[in-house]
């Protein structure tokens, strides 16, 4: 029995050593709109550095709440600037590590061709049963959609037909399955497939969706996480982001 | 923050949904449970398995298929549209349909157990006293199976109140229509509105405790009466 225990302890010690030797791993919490772009970026980063990227997707609001409550993430790619700022103030993130990695673009999209024209006139015609938006309280793309509808003066007339997705990915899914004829989604989601019809909402119609990245406190000394932050700012990464339907800071 | 500042609409909506669902579940679940309890058909086993599926399936699976089936491109969606009802996702009626499916085993299984526990003897006796099968069912089987009805109704109701995944998948978070309590709480949590969260979540905790406690007490009493 004693010998067995010793063997187990030795084995455990070895496996612990093995884990810490390969600890070049970054855990990234990513806002739902950035899902497909993040997959491309992660693959590129892994190929380049040999570090491993573990990604969790969700709405910005949910990820924020999880981080505040001790979720084990190293980097947070938010869909807004407000929540990374709050994390800085709460001491949950490394002050000064915050930067804008992408500028979100809003699209009015339908899975059916010919439904949305390039002016978005369907919002005035009202020829639809449901319009999907992301939850404006928690998802910046939802808040931007509200701004657009209010700005166009159509909100009051179509208010009763709004359905909310938990995040921008579920909003996309509501439209993709045809359950909502149209919806405000991220250009990056439409760019990935390029099906149906859409109107890219002019930038002047809503406050720019600045999506900030921030290094979280627990990764303050994680070299791989810092490397990932640097990679995200690099020309190569920014080119991928720009090609995926986002604006980038010049 | 006081209670008056907490939006209570989701509470009423949830109670309405759970009540309607429970009534529907008892209406549909009773004949199914009766058949399952008494049949000797080979079909009993596959049908029992289908009834029990929601116990095993994640709500996301059910929600996903409901969204596809009930949506404008799905077969049920085609049917409801042809009947002039429109499509069910994002409507209160859609939630009733989803909840009924999701809570089905919680009502059918206690009923089935109660019917099986009866055995055939009381019904045979009733038949010798010239009771029609319907009379035997309503005057003998139902009173004797009362604890099963109570347990089924309470579980069906409580499980519908506690439902989240299916509603999130097919609801669309519409105030007064599909924004039920569990989704409202989730919303408040995500929006960092802890005060509202505590009122609603704490209330839910208390309510659930009382429901389960009441169920145990009533079931015990009903058993004593039945004996």
Short mmCIF file of C-alpha atoms in Angstrom, two decimals:
data_model
loop_
_atom_site.label_atom_id
_atom_site.label_comp_id
_atom_site.label_asym_id
_atom_site.label_seq_id
_atom_site.Cartn_x
_atom_site.Cartn_y
_atom_site.Cartn_z
CA UNK A 1 0.00 0.00 0.00
CA UNK A 2 2.76 2.36 1.03
CA UNK A 3 4.70 1.69 -2.18
CA UNK A 4 1.60 2.26 -4.23
CA UNK A 5 1.06 5.65 -2.60
CA UNK A 6 4.62 6.65 -3.28
CA UNK A 7 4.24 5.74 -6.94
CA UNK A 8 1.04 7.75 -7.16
CA UNK A 9 2.67 10.77 -5.56
CA UNK A 10 5.58 10.58 -7.96
CA UNK A 11 3.23 10.27 -10.90
CA UNK A 12 1.21 13.26 -9.68
CA UNK A 13 4.36 15.33 -9.23
CA UNK A 14 5.46 14.50 -12.75
CA UNK A 15 2.15 15.37 -14.30
CA UNK A 16 2.10 18.68 -12.42
CA UNK A 17 5.55 19.45 -13.75
CA UNK A 18 4.38 18.54 -17.24
CA UNK A 19 1.42 20.90 -16.93
CA UNK A 20 3.49 23.85 -15.80
CA UNK A 21 6.07 23.21 -18.52
CA UNK A 22 3.38 23.50 -21.20
CA UNK A 23 1.61 26.38 -19.41
CA UNK A 24 2.05 28.68 -22.42
CA UNK A 25 -1.69 28.92 -22.71
CA UNK A 26 -3.99 31.93 -23.05
CA UNK A 27 -7.63 31.82 -22.03
CA UNK A 28 -9.58 34.46 -23.90
CA UNK A 29 -13.15 35.58 -23.19
CA UNK A 30 -14.57 36.85 -26.47
CA UNK A 31 -17.73 38.83 -27.25
CA UNK A 32 -20.06 36.75 -29.42
CA UNK A 33 -19.84 39.01 -32.49
CA UNK A 34 -16.12 38.31 -32.80
CA UNK A 35 -16.51 34.51 -32.82
CA UNK A 36 -15.53 33.63 -36.37
CA UNK A 37 -12.77 36.25 -36.60
CA UNK A 38 -11.33 35.06 -33.29
CA UNK A 39 -11.12 31.51 -34.59
CA UNK A 40 -9.02 32.69 -37.51
CA UNK A 41 -6.83 34.82 -35.26
CA UNK A 42 -6.36 32.05 -32.71
CA UNK A 43 -5.24 29.57 -35.37
CA UNK A 44 -2.78 32.11 -36.73
CA UNK A 45 -1.40 32.92 -33.28
CA UNK A 46 -1.03 29.25 -32.35
CA UNK A 47 0.79 28.49 -35.59
CA UNK A 48 3.10 31.45 -35.07
CA UNK A 49 3.98 31.06 -31.39
CA UNK A 50 3.18 27.47 -30.44
CA UNK A 51 1.12 28.84 -27.55
CA UNK A 52 -2.34 27.44 -27.06
CA UNK A 53 -5.45 29.63 -27.15
CA UNK A 54 -8.56 28.57 -25.25
CA UNK A 55 -11.60 30.65 -26.20
CA UNK A 56 -14.92 31.23 -24.40
CA UNK A 57 -17.65 33.03 -26.32
CA UNK A 58 -20.62 34.88 -24.82
CA UNK A 59 -22.35 38.23 -24.56
CA UNK A 60 -20.18 41.03 -23.26
CA UNK A 61 -22.45 41.46 -20.23
CA UNK A 62 -22.28 37.80 -19.26
CA UNK A 63 -18.52 37.55 -19.69
CA UNK A 64 -18.07 40.71 -17.62
CA UNK A 65 -20.16 39.30 -14.77
CA UNK A 66 -18.18 36.07 -14.90
CA UNK A 67 -14.86 37.93 -14.78
CA UNK A 68 -15.96 40.03 -11.81
CA UNK A 69 -16.83 36.77 -10.08
CA UNK A 70 -13.47 35.20 -10.67
CA UNK A 71 -13.76 33.43 -14.02
CA UNK A 72 -10.31 32.12 -15.05
CA UNK A 73 -9.75 34.25 -18.17
CA UNK A 74 -6.46 35.93 -19.14
CA UNK A 75 -7.70 38.31 -21.83
CA UNK A 76 -11.11 39.89 -22.38
CA UNK A 77 -12.18 40.94 -25.88
CA UNK A 78 -15.26 43.02 -25.13
CA UNK A 79 -17.78 44.42 -27.59
CA UNK A 80 -17.66 47.79 -25.85
CA UNK A 81 -15.33 50.12 -23.97
CA UNK A 82 -17.46 50.52 -20.85
CA UNK A 83 -16.94 47.09 -19.36
CA UNK A 84 -13.17 46.90 -19.81
CA UNK A 85 -13.03 50.36 -18.18
CA UNK A 86 -15.09 49.07 -15.26
CA UNK A 87 -12.71 46.12 -14.90
CA UNK A 88 -9.81 48.56 -14.75
CA UNK A 89 -11.57 50.54 -12.02
CA UNK A 90 -12.46 47.39 -10.07
CA UNK A 91 -8.85 46.27 -10.09
CA UNK A 92 -9.73 43.17 -12.09
CA UNK A 93 -7.62 44.16 -15.09
CA UNK A 94 -4.14 45.49 -15.77
CA UNK A 95 -4.35 49.29 -16.01
CA UNK A 96 -2.98 50.63 -19.28
CA UNK A 97 -3.34 47.39 -21.21
CA UNK A 98 -6.64 48.42 -22.81
CA UNK A 99 -6.87 49.21 -26.53
CA UNK A 100 -9.45 49.11 -29.31
CA UNK A 101 -8.96 45.99 -31.39
CA UNK A 102 -11.93 46.44 -33.70
CA UNK A 103 -14.71 48.85 -34.63
CA UNK A 104 -17.99 47.03 -34.91
CA UNK A 105 -20.26 47.63 -37.89
CA UNK A 106 -23.99 47.15 -37.77
CA UNK A 107 -26.01 45.58 -40.60
CA UNK A 108 -29.72 45.13 -41.19
CA UNK A 109 -29.85 41.62 -42.55
CA UNK A 110 -32.36 39.12 -43.93
CA UNK A 111 -31.61 35.50 -44.77
CA UNK A 112 -33.83 35.96 -47.82
CA UNK A 113 -32.47 37.70 -50.92
CA UNK A 114 -34.28 40.83 -52.04
CA UNK A 115 -35.88 41.62 -48.68
CA UNK A 116 -33.51 44.34 -47.46
CA UNK A 117 -32.47 46.94 -50.03
CA UNK A 118 -29.33 49.05 -49.79
CA UNK A 119 -31.24 51.88 -48.09
CA UNK A 120 -32.98 49.82 -45.43
CA UNK A 121 -36.41 51.02 -46.60
CA UNK A 122 -38.10 47.94 -45.15
CA UNK A 123 -37.88 49.62 -41.73
CA UNK A 124 -40.27 52.30 -42.99
CA UNK A 125 -42.47 49.96 -45.04
CA UNK A 126 -42.89 47.72 -42.02
CA UNK A 127 -43.40 44.67 -44.21
CA UNK A 128 -42.20 42.11 -41.67
CA UNK A 129 -43.55 40.23 -38.67
CA UNK A 130 -40.46 40.16 -36.46
CA UNK A 131 -37.25 42.14 -36.30
CA UNK A 132 -34.44 40.67 -34.20
CA UNK A 133 -31.95 42.75 -32.23
CA UNK A 134 -29.45 41.82 -29.56
CA UNK A 135 -30.49 42.63 -26.00
CA UNK A 136 -29.76 46.39 -25.85
CA UNK A 137 -29.09 46.26 -22.11
CA UNK A 138 -26.21 43.85 -22.41
CA UNK A 139 -25.04 43.77 -26.02
CA UNK A 140 -23.52 46.89 -27.62
CA UNK A 141 -24.84 45.90 -31.05
CA UNK A 142 -28.33 45.87 -29.54
CA UNK A 143 -27.83 49.36 -28.12
CA UNK A 144 -26.59 50.53 -31.54
CA UNK A 145 -29.68 49.00 -33.19
CA UNK A 146 -31.90 50.98 -30.81
CA UNK A 147 -30.04 54.14 -31.71
CA UNK A 148 -30.59 53.51 -35.43
CA UNK A 149 -34.31 52.80 -35.03
CA UNK A 150 -34.77 55.86 -32.83
CA UNK A 151 -32.74 58.00 -35.22
CA UNK A 152 -34.85 56.91 -38.19
CA UNK A 153 -38.00 57.58 -36.16
CA UNK A 154 -39.34 54.06 -36.71
CA UNK A 155 -38.88 52.68 -33.20
CA UNK A 156 -42.37 53.47 -31.93
CA UNK A 157 -44.12 51.89 -34.90
CA UNK A 158 -42.09 48.67 -34.94
CA UNK A 159 -41.48 48.37 -31.18
CA UNK A 160 -44.02 45.56 -30.75
CA UNK A 161 -42.33 43.46 -33.42
CA UNK A 162 -38.88 43.46 -31.84
CA UNK A 163 -37.54 40.15 -30.56
CA UNK A 164 -34.34 40.06 -28.58
CA UNK A 165 -31.49 37.63 -28.87
CA UNK A 166 -29.41 36.97 -25.79
CA UNK A 167 -26.35 38.06 -27.75
CA UNK A 168 -25.55 38.98 -31.33
CA UNK A 169 -24.94 35.34 -32.30
CA UNK A 170 -28.41 34.28 -31.18
CA UNK A 171 -29.84 37.31 -32.97
CA UNK A 172 -28.14 36.13 -36.15
CA UNK A 173 -29.56 32.66 -35.57
CA UNK A 174 -33.14 34.03 -35.22
CA UNK A 175 -32.78 35.62 -38.65
CA UNK A 176 -30.87 32.71 -40.22
CA UNK A 177 -33.65 30.26 -39.27
CA UNK A 178 -36.25 32.63 -40.75
CA UNK A 179 -38.03 33.05 -37.43
CA UNK A 180 -37.38 36.77 -37.76
CA UNK A 181 -37.46 38.10 -41.32
CA UNK A 182 -34.91 40.82 -40.59
CA UNK A 183 -32.53 41.71 -37.81
CA UNK A 184 -29.68 43.98 -36.79
CA UNK A 185 -26.53 41.87 -36.70
CA UNK A 186 -22.79 42.38 -36.97
CA UNK A 187 -21.33 42.90 -40.44
CA UNK A 188 -18.69 40.32 -39.54
CA UNK A 189 -21.39 37.64 -39.26
CA UNK A 190 -22.84 38.50 -42.67
CA UNK A 191 -19.39 38.78 -44.27
CA UNK A 192 -18.59 35.23 -43.17
CA UNK A 193 -21.38 33.72 -45.31
CA UNK A 194 -22.59 36.48 -47.65
CA UNK A 195 -26.10 35.09 -48.11
CA UNK A 196 -29.45 36.86 -48.15
CA UNK A 197 -29.79 40.62 -48.39
CA UNK A 198 -28.50 43.41 -46.18
CA UNK A 199 -28.04 47.11 -45.59
CA UNK A 200 -24.83 48.25 -44.02
CA UNK A 201 -25.99 50.97 -41.66
CA UNK A 202 -24.00 54.18 -42.28
CA UNK A 203 -21.54 54.92 -39.46
CA UNK A 204 -23.21 58.26 -38.70
CA UNK A 205 -26.44 56.54 -37.56
CA UNK A 206 -24.97 55.14 -34.35
CA UNK A 207 -22.19 55.76 -31.86
CA UNK A 208 -19.12 53.87 -33.05
CA UNK A 209 -18.95 50.41 -31.49
CA UNK A 210 -15.43 50.50 -30.12
CA UNK A 211 -14.49 47.00 -29.07
CA UNK A 212 -11.77 47.02 -26.44
CA UNK A 213 -9.36 44.30 -25.40
CA UNK A 214 -7.87 44.20 -21.94
CA UNK A 215 -5.36 42.05 -20.06
CA UNK A 216 -6.93 40.66 -16.90
CA UNK A 217 -5.24 40.83 -13.50
CA UNK A 218 -4.52 37.13 -13.14
CA UNK A 219 -2.52 37.21 -16.40
CA UNK A 220 -0.39 40.22 -15.39
CA UNK A 221 2.68 37.97 -15.51
CA UNK A 222 1.54 35.53 -18.17
CA UNK A 223 3.97 35.93 -21.08
CA UNK A 224 1.72 34.08 -23.52
CA UNK A 225 -1.20 36.36 -22.71
CA UNK A 226 0.96 39.45 -23.26
CA UNK A 227 2.19 37.95 -26.51
CA UNK A 228 -1.43 37.50 -27.59
CA UNK A 229 -2.24 41.15 -26.77
CA UNK A 230 0.73 42.27 -28.83
CA UNK A 231 -0.29 39.97 -31.68
CA UNK A 232 -3.80 41.45 -31.66
CA UNK A 233 -2.33 44.93 -32.29
CA UNK A 234 0.03 43.70 -35.00
CA UNK A 235 -0.45 44.59 -38.65
CA UNK A 236 -1.13 40.96 -39.53
CA UNK A 237 -3.94 40.62 -36.99
CA UNK A 238 -5.43 44.02 -37.80
CA UNK A 239 -5.51 43.09 -41.49
CA UNK A 240 -7.48 39.93 -40.68
CA UNK A 241 -9.86 41.96 -38.51
CA UNK A 242 -10.35 44.59 -41.23
CA UNK A 243 -11.01 41.83 -43.76
CA UNK A 244 -13.68 40.30 -41.54
CA UNK A 245 -16.10 43.21 -41.59
CA UNK A 246 -14.69 45.48 -38.89
CA UNK A 247 -13.14 48.88 -38.94
CA UNK A 248 -9.70 49.30 -37.38
CA UNK A 249 -8.04 52.31 -35.79
CA UNK A 250 -5.48 53.77 -38.11
CA UNK B 1 -34.81 49.74 -3.93
CA UNK B 2 -38.26 48.61 -2.85
CA UNK B 3 -40.50 45.97 -4.29
CA UNK B 4 -42.62 48.55 -6.12
CA UNK B 5 -39.64 49.44 -8.30
CA UNK B 6 -39.11 45.87 -9.42
CA UNK B 7 -40.93 45.11 -12.69
CA UNK B 8 -43.40 42.42 -11.69
CA UNK B 9 -44.82 41.72 -15.14
CA UNK B 10 -42.54 38.66 -15.59
CA UNK B 11 -43.92 37.21 -12.35
CA UNK B 12 -47.53 37.32 -13.55
CA UNK B 13 -46.53 36.07 -16.96
CA UNK B 14 -44.71 33.13 -15.41
CA UNK B 15 -47.68 32.23 -13.19
CA UNK B 16 -50.00 32.43 -16.20
CA UNK B 17 -47.68 30.23 -18.26
CA UNK B 18 -47.27 27.66 -15.50
CA UNK B 19 -51.01 27.51 -14.76
CA UNK B 20 -52.02 27.05 -18.40
CA UNK B 21 -49.26 24.52 -18.96
CA UNK B 22 -50.29 22.51 -15.90
CA UNK B 23 -53.93 22.36 -17.01
CA UNK B 24 -52.86 21.25 -20.49
CA UNK B 25 -50.44 18.71 -19.04
CA UNK B 26 -53.16 17.13 -16.88
CA UNK B 27 -55.56 16.97 -19.83
CA UNK B 28 -53.03 15.39 -22.19
CA UNK B 29 -50.95 13.53 -19.62
CA UNK B 30 -53.78 11.65 -17.90
CA UNK B 31 -54.87 9.49 -20.88
CA UNK B 32 -51.23 8.86 -21.80
CA UNK B 33 -50.38 7.81 -18.24
CA UNK B 34 -53.52 5.66 -18.06
CA UNK B 35 -52.63 3.90 -21.28
CA UNK B 36 -49.01 3.39 -20.22
CA UNK B 37 -50.11 1.99 -16.88
CA UNK B 38 -52.55 -0.53 -18.32
CA UNK B 39 -51.32 -1.56 -21.73
CA UNK B 40 -49.49 -4.77 -22.50
CA UNK B 41 -48.56 -3.57 -25.96
CA UNK B 42 -44.98 -3.75 -27.12
CA UNK B 43 -45.28 -0.03 -27.84
CA UNK B 44 -45.32 0.76 -24.14
CA UNK B 45 -41.53 0.87 -23.98
CA UNK B 46 -40.72 3.11 -26.93
CA UNK B 47 -43.57 5.46 -25.93
CA UNK B 48 -42.34 5.57 -22.32
CA UNK B 49 -38.89 6.40 -23.62
CA UNK B 50 -40.24 9.28 -25.73
CA UNK B 51 -42.21 10.62 -22.76
CA UNK B 52 -39.08 10.51 -20.58
CA UNK B 53 -36.82 12.19 -23.16
CA UNK B 54 -37.14 15.74 -21.77
CA UNK B 55 -35.64 14.45 -18.51
CA UNK B 56 -32.44 13.61 -20.35
CA UNK B 57 -32.24 16.14 -23.16
CA UNK B 58 -30.65 19.51 -22.52
CA UNK B 59 -33.27 22.26 -23.00
CA UNK B 60 -31.08 23.64 -25.77
CA UNK B 61 -31.72 20.53 -27.86
CA UNK B 62 -35.45 20.82 -27.39
CA UNK B 63 -35.32 24.57 -28.02
CA UNK B 64 -33.26 24.13 -31.16
CA UNK B 65 -35.63 21.61 -32.72
CA UNK B 66 -38.68 23.59 -31.65
CA UNK B 67 -37.24 26.69 -33.31
CA UNK B 68 -36.71 24.76 -36.54
CA UNK B 69 -40.03 22.85 -36.43
CA UNK B 70 -42.23 25.77 -35.38
CA UNK B 71 -40.47 28.40 -37.50
CA UNK B 72 -41.69 29.56 -40.91
CA UNK B 73 -39.54 26.96 -42.70
CA UNK B 74 -40.55 24.04 -40.46
CA UNK B 75 -43.42 21.56 -40.97
CA UNK B 76 -45.33 22.68 -37.87
CA UNK B 77 -44.72 26.30 -38.86
CA UNK B 78 -46.24 25.59 -42.30
CA UNK B 79 -49.26 24.00 -40.62
CA UNK B 80 -49.87 26.82 -38.12
CA UNK B 81 -49.43 29.40 -40.88
CA UNK B 82 -51.90 27.54 -43.11
CA UNK B 83 -54.38 27.50 -40.21
CA UNK B 84 -54.01 31.28 -39.95
CA UNK B 85 -52.30 31.12 -36.56
CA UNK B 86 -48.96 32.51 -37.72
CA UNK B 87 -45.77 30.98 -36.37
CA UNK B 88 -45.31 30.08 -32.71
CA UNK B 89 -41.76 31.19 -31.82
CA UNK B 90 -41.69 34.55 -30.00
CA UNK B 91 -45.28 34.10 -28.81
CA UNK B 92 -46.86 33.16 -25.50
CA UNK B 93 -48.62 30.23 -27.21
CA UNK B 94 -45.23 29.00 -28.39
CA UNK B 95 -43.98 29.01 -24.80
CA UNK B 96 -47.04 27.01 -23.71
CA UNK B 97 -46.28 24.40 -26.37
CA UNK B 98 -42.59 24.27 -25.44
CA UNK B 99 -43.29 24.07 -21.70
CA UNK B 100 -45.88 21.33 -22.15
CA UNK B 101 -43.37 19.18 -24.00
CA UNK B 102 -40.59 20.00 -21.58
CA UNK B 103 -42.60 19.24 -18.41
CA UNK B 104 -44.46 16.22 -19.83
CA UNK B 105 -42.61 13.47 -17.92
CA UNK B 106 -43.00 15.37 -14.66
CA UNK B 107 -46.76 14.90 -14.90
CA UNK B 108 -47.05 11.60 -16.73
CA UNK B 109 -44.67 9.62 -14.53
CA UNK B 110 -46.32 10.30 -11.13
CA UNK B 111 -49.72 9.64 -12.72
CA UNK B 112 -48.54 6.44 -14.31
CA UNK B 113 -47.07 5.26 -11.00
CA UNK B 114 -50.32 6.05 -9.21
CA UNK B 115 -52.40 4.19 -11.82
CA UNK B 116 -50.07 1.20 -11.73
CA UNK B 117 -50.26 1.07 -7.93
CA UNK B 118 -54.04 0.73 -8.17
CA UNK B 119 -53.84 -2.65 -9.86
CA UNK B 120 -56.85 -3.95 -11.75
CA UNK B 121 -58.80 -5.14 -8.72
CA UNK B 122 -60.68 -1.91 -7.80
CA UNK B 123 -61.74 -1.50 -11.42
CA UNK B 124 -62.92 -5.11 -11.66
CA UNK B 125 -64.97 -4.63 -8.52
CA UNK B 126 -66.43 -1.45 -9.97
CA UNK B 127 -67.30 -3.36 -13.17
CA UNK B 128 -69.15 -6.06 -11.20
CA UNK B 129 -71.15 -3.23 -9.64
CA UNK B 130 -72.16 -2.27 -13.20
CA UNK B 131 -69.98 0.83 -13.44
CA UNK B 132 -69.09 1.75 -17.00
CA UNK B 133 -65.33 2.06 -17.66
CA UNK B 134 -65.71 5.84 -17.61
CA UNK B 135 -67.57 5.75 -14.28
CA UNK B 136 -64.96 3.39 -12.86
CA UNK B 137 -62.24 5.76 -13.98
CA UNK B 138 -63.81 8.93 -12.59
CA UNK B 139 -65.29 7.56 -9.37
CA UNK B 140 -62.71 4.92 -8.43
CA UNK B 141 -59.39 5.41 -10.20
CA UNK B 142 -59.14 9.20 -10.00
CA UNK B 143 -59.90 9.49 -6.25
CA UNK B 144 -57.52 6.66 -5.45
CA UNK B 145 -54.81 8.17 -7.63
CA UNK B 146 -55.28 11.64 -6.16
CA UNK B 147 -51.77 11.85 -4.64
CA UNK B 148 -50.40 11.14 -8.12
CA UNK B 149 -52.49 13.96 -9.60
CA UNK B 150 -51.33 16.37 -6.91
CA UNK B 151 -47.67 15.43 -7.28
CA UNK B 152 -47.89 15.62 -11.08
CA UNK B 153 -49.63 19.00 -11.05
CA UNK B 154 -47.21 20.52 -8.55
CA UNK B 155 -44.15 19.15 -10.33
CA UNK B 156 -45.44 20.26 -13.75
CA UNK B 157 -46.20 23.73 -12.40
CA UNK B 158 -42.90 24.12 -10.57
CA UNK B 159 -40.84 22.77 -13.43
CA UNK B 160 -42.49 25.25 -15.82
CA UNK B 161 -41.79 28.13 -13.42
CA UNK B 162 -38.16 27.02 -13.33
CA UNK B 163 -37.80 26.60 -17.06
CA UNK B 164 -35.12 28.68 -18.75
CA UNK B 165 -33.32 27.10 -21.68
CA UNK B 166 -36.28 26.42 -23.93
CA UNK B 167 -37.70 29.89 -23.31
CA UNK B 168 -34.35 31.51 -24.05
CA UNK B 169 -34.14 29.59 -27.33
CA UNK B 170 -37.66 30.29 -28.66
CA UNK B 171 -38.86 33.28 -26.62
CA UNK B 172 -37.12 36.37 -27.96
CA UNK B 173 -37.35 38.15 -24.58
CA UNK B 174 -40.53 40.15 -25.32
CA UNK B 175 -41.92 41.97 -22.25
CA UNK B 176 -45.42 40.78 -21.39
CA UNK B 177 -45.28 38.01 -23.99
CA UNK B 178 -42.25 35.79 -23.51
CA UNK B 179 -40.11 37.54 -20.90
CA UNK B 180 -40.73 35.12 -18.03
CA UNK B 181 -39.20 35.30 -14.57
CA UNK B 182 -36.14 33.13 -15.18
CA UNK B 183 -35.21 35.13 -18.29
CA UNK B 184 -35.87 38.45 -16.52
CA UNK B 185 -33.52 37.39 -13.71
CA UNK B 186 -30.86 36.39 -16.24
CA UNK B 187 -31.27 39.80 -17.88
CA UNK B 188 -30.90 41.68 -14.61
CA UNK B 189 -27.77 39.69 -13.76
CA UNK B 190 -26.19 40.48 -17.11
CA UNK B 191 -27.09 44.14 -16.85
CA UNK B 192 -25.46 44.23 -13.38
CA UNK B 193 -28.78 45.15 -11.74
CA UNK B 194 -28.18 43.27 -8.53
CA UNK B 195 -31.06 44.85 -6.58
CA UNK B 196 -33.73 43.64 -8.97
CA UNK B 197 -31.94 40.32 -9.20
CA UNK B 198 -32.08 39.81 -5.46
CA UNK B 199 -35.76 40.63 -5.24
CA UNK B 200 -36.72 38.28 -8.03
CA UNK B 201 -34.19 35.51 -7.44
CA UNK B 202 -34.74 35.54 -3.67
CA UNK B 203 -38.49 35.45 -4.21
CA UNK B 204 -38.10 32.53 -6.58
CA UNK B 205 -36.01 30.64 -4.04
CA UNK B 206 -38.63 31.13 -1.34
CA UNK B 207 -41.46 30.23 -3.70
CA UNK B 208 -39.77 27.03 -4.86
CA UNK B 209 -39.12 25.96 -1.29
CA UNK B 210 -42.74 26.54 -0.32
CA UNK B 211 -44.03 24.66 -3.37
CA UNK B 212 -41.91 21.61 -2.70
CA UNK B 213 -42.69 21.68 1.01
CA UNK B 214 -46.42 21.98 0.28
CA UNK B 215 -46.16 19.07 -2.12
CA UNK B 216 -44.65 16.80 0.50
CA UNK B 217 -47.24 17.81 3.09
CA UNK B 218 -50.19 17.42 0.74
CA UNK B 219 -48.95 14.11 -0.65
CA UNK B 220 -48.51 12.74 2.87
CA UNK B 221 -51.98 13.86 3.87
CA UNK B 222 -53.52 12.45 0.71
CA UNK B 223 -51.83 9.11 1.38
CA UNK B 224 -53.23 9.06 4.90
CA UNK B 225 -56.73 9.84 3.60
CA UNK B 226 -56.44 7.20 0.89
CA UNK B 227 -55.47 4.62 3.47
#
